[in-house]
Short mmCIF file of C-alpha atoms in Angstrom, two decimals:
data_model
loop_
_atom_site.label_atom_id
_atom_site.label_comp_id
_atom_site.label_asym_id
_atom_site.label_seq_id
_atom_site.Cartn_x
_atom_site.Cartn_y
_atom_site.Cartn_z
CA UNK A 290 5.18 23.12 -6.20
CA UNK A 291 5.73 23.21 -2.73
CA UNK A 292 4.15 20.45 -0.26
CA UNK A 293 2.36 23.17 1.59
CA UNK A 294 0.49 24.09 -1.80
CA UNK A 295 0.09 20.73 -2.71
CA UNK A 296 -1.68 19.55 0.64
CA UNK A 297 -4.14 22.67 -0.21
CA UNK A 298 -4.91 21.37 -3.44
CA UNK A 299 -5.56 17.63 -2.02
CA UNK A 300 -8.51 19.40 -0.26
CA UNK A 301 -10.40 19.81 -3.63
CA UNK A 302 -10.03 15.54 -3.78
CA UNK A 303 -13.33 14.16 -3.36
CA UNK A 304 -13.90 10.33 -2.88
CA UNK A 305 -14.84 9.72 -6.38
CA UNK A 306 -11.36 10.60 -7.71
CA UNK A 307 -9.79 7.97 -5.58
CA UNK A 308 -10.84 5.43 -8.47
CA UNK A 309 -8.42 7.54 -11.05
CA UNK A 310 -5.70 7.71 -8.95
CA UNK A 311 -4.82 3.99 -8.49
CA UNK A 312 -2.44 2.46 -11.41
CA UNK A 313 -4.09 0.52 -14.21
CA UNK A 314 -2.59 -3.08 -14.89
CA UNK A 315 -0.60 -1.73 -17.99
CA UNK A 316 0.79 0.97 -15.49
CA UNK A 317 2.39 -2.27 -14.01
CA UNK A 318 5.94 -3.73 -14.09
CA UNK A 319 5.74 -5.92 -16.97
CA UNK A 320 6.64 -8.98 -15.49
CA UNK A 321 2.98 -8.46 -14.14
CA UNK A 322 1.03 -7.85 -17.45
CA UNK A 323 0.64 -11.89 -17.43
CA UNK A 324 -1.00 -11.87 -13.76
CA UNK A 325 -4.64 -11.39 -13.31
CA UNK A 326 -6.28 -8.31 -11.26
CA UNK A 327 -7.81 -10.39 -8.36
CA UNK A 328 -8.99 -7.49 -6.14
CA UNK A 329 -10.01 -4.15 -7.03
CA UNK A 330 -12.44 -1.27 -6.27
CA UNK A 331 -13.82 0.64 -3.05
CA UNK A 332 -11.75 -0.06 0.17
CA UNK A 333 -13.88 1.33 2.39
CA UNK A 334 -13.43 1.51 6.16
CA UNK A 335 -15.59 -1.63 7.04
CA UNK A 336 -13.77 -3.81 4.48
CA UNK A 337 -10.05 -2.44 5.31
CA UNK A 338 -10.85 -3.87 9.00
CA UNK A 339 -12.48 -7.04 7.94
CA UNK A 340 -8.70 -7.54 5.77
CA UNK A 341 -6.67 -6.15 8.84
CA UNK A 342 -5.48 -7.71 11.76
CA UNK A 343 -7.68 -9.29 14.35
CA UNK A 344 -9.40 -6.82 16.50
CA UNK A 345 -9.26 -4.20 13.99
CA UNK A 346 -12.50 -2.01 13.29
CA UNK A 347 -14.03 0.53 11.28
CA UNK A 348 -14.63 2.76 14.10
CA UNK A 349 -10.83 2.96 14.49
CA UNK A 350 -10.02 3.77 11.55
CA UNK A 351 -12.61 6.49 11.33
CA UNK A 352 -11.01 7.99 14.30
CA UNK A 353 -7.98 7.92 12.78
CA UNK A 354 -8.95 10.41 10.38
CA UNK A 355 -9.83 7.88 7.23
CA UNK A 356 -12.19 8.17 5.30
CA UNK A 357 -11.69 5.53 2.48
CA UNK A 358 -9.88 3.87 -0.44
CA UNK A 359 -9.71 2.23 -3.66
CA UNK A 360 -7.34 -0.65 -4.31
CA UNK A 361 -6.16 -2.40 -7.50
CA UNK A 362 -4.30 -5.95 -6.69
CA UNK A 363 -2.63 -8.52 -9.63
CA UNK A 364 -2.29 -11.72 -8.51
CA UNK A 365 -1.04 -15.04 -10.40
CA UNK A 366 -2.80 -17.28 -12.83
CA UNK A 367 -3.47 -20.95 -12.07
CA UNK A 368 -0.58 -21.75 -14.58
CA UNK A 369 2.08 -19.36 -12.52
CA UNK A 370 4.56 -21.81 -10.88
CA UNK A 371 5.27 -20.35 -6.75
CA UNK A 372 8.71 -21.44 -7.00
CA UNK A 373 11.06 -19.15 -4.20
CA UNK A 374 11.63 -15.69 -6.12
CA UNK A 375 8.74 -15.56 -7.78
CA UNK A 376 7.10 -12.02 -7.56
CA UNK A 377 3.61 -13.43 -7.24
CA UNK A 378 1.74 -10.39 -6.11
CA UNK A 379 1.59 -6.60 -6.82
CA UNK A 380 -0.90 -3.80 -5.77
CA UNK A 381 -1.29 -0.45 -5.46
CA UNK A 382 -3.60 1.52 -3.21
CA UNK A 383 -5.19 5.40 -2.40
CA UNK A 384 -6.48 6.20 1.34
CA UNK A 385 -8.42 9.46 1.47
CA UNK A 386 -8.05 11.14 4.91
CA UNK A 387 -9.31 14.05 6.76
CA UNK A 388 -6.01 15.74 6.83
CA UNK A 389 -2.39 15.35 5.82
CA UNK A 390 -1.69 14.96 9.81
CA UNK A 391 -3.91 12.23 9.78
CA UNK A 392 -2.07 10.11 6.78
CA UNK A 393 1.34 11.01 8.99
CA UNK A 394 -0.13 9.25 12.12
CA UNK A 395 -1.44 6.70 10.10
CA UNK A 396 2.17 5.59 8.35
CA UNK A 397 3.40 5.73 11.98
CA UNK A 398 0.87 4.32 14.76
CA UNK A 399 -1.02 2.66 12.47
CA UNK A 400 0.79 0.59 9.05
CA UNK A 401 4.59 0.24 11.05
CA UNK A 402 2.99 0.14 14.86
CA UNK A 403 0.23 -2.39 13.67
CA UNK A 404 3.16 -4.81 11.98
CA UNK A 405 6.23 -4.38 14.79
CA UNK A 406 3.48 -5.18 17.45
CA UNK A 407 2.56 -8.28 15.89
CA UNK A 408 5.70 -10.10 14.83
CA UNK A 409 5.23 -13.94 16.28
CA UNK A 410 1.26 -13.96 15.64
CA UNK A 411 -0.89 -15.23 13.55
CA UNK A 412 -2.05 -13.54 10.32
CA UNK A 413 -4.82 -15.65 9.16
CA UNK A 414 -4.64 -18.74 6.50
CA UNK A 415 -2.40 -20.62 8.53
CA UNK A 416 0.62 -17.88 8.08
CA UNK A 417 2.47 -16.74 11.08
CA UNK A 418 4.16 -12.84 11.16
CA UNK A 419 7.68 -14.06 11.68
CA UNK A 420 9.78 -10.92 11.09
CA UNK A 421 9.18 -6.81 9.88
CA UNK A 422 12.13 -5.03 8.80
CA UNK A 423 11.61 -1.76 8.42
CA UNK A 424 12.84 0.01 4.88
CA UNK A 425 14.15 3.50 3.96
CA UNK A 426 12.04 4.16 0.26
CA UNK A 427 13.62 7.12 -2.03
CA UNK A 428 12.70 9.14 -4.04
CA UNK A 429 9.45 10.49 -2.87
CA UNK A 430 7.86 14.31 -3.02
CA UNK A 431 7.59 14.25 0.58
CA UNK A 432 7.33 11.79 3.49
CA UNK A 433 7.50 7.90 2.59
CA UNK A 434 7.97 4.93 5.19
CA UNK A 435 8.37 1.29 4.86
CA UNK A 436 8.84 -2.03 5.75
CA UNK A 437 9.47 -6.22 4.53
CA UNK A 438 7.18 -8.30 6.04
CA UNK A 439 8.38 -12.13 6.02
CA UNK A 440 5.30 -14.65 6.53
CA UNK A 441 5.73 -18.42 6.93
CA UNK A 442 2.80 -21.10 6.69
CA UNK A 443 2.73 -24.79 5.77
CA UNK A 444 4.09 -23.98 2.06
CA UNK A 445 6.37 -22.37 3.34
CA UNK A 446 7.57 -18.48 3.71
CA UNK A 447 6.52 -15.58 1.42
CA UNK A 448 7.18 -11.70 2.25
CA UNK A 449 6.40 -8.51 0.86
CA UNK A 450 7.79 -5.65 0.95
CA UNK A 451 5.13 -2.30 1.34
CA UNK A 452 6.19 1.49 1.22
CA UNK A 453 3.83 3.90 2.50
CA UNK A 454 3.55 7.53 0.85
CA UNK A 455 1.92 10.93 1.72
CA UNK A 456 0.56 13.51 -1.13
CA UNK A 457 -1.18 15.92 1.08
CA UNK A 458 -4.22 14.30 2.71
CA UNK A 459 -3.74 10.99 0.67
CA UNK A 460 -1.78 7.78 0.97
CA UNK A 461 -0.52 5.90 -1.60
CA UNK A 462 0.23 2.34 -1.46
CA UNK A 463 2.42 0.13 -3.23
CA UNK A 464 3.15 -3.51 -2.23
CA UNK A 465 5.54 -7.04 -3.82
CA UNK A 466 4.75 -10.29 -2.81
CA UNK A 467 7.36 -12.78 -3.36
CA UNK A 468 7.87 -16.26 -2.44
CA UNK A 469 10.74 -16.74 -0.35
CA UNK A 470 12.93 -14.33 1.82
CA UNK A 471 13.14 -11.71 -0.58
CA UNK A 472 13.64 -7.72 -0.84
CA UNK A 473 12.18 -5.94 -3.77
CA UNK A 474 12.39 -2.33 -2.49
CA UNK A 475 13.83 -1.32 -5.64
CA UNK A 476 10.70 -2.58 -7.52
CA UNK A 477 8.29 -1.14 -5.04
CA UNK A 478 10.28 2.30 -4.98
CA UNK A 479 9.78 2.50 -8.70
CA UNK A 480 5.65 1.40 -8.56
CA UNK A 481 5.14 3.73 -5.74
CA UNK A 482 6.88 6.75 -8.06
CA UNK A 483 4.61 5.71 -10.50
CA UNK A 484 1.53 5.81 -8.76
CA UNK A 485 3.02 9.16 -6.87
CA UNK A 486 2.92 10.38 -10.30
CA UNK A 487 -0.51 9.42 -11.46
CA UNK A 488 -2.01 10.90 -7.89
CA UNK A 489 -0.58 14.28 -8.03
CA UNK A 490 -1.87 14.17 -11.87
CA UNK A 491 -4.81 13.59 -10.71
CA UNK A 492 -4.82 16.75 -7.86
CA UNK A 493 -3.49 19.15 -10.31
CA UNK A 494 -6.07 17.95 -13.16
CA UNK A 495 -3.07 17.08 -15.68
CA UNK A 496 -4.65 13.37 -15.90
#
């Protein structure tokens, strides 16, 4: 399939398939099965800017051609010890969007512009953006961006590394967070194939 006939066919994607796209926990890494989902559901545009940087808004992302999301996010249990290394987080998100153009500017003026520009400020319980690095994911049907995003508070630093990924007019998502300095592209490469996957199942009707 070609990405031209495969951006048609995203056009037949209502908002209610969003919910199938996104991986189940057993679609996880196994070193996640123990986690617990700890966020999951209807991202809409209103809640995406109330978890976004300061100053962000619905109305921007609107204009940006959004027009929403479903999330699922494993996080630790109370037992999990956050010793450095420790891959404490893992998620994986669908945006819907107007057009595949839109997802494009997204990835670009929106995910890696929105990061770069705010390396040094603060990101909200106590953390401070101290670096963005971005990353060259593989592997992908068409265009795929990303980046490492290190974070340091009072318990120290934690980063996570995010890769970005266009299937006609929808965005997958696919995010480690790790405590410590750490790079798990590799990881993230492989859970945002899998999700890939499971979206263009989805499009074509195959899942």
């Amino acid at each position: 399939m070609t990405s031209f006939s495969l951006d048609r066919a995203t056009y037949s994607i209502g908002e209610s398939a969003l919910d199938s796209m996104v991986l189940e926990k057993l679609q996880f890494p196994e070193e996640f099965q123990s986690h617990q989902v700890i966020r999951e559901g209807v991202l809409d545009n209103e809640t995406l800017a109330q978890n976004g940087f300061a100053g962000s808004t619905a109305a921007r992302f609107i204009q940006a051609g959004r027009v929403t999301g479903v999330m699922r996010e494993l996080g630790p249990t109370s037992n999990m010890a956050m010793i450095d290394g420790f891959n404490f987080m893992a998620a994986s998100v669908v945006h819907l969007f107007d057009t595949p153009d839109s997802v494009h500017n997204w990835m670009h003026n929106i995910f890696l512009k929105d990061f770069e520009d705010r390396v040094g400020e603060s990101v909200g319980q106590g953390h401070q953006l101290v670096s963005v690095t971005r990353l060259e994911p593989q592997g992908f049907f068409d265009e795929a961006v990303g980046l490492r995003v290190l974070q340091g508070g009072v318990d120290g630093l934690i980063s996570s590394t995010v890769v970005d990924f266009r299937v006609g007019r929808l965005l997958g998502v696919a995010f480690i967070g790790v405590v410590g300095d750490h790079d798990r592209l590799e990881q993230v490469n492989a859970l945002g194939q899998a999700l890939e996957k499971r979206m263009v199942g989805v499009v074509l009707g195959s899942v």
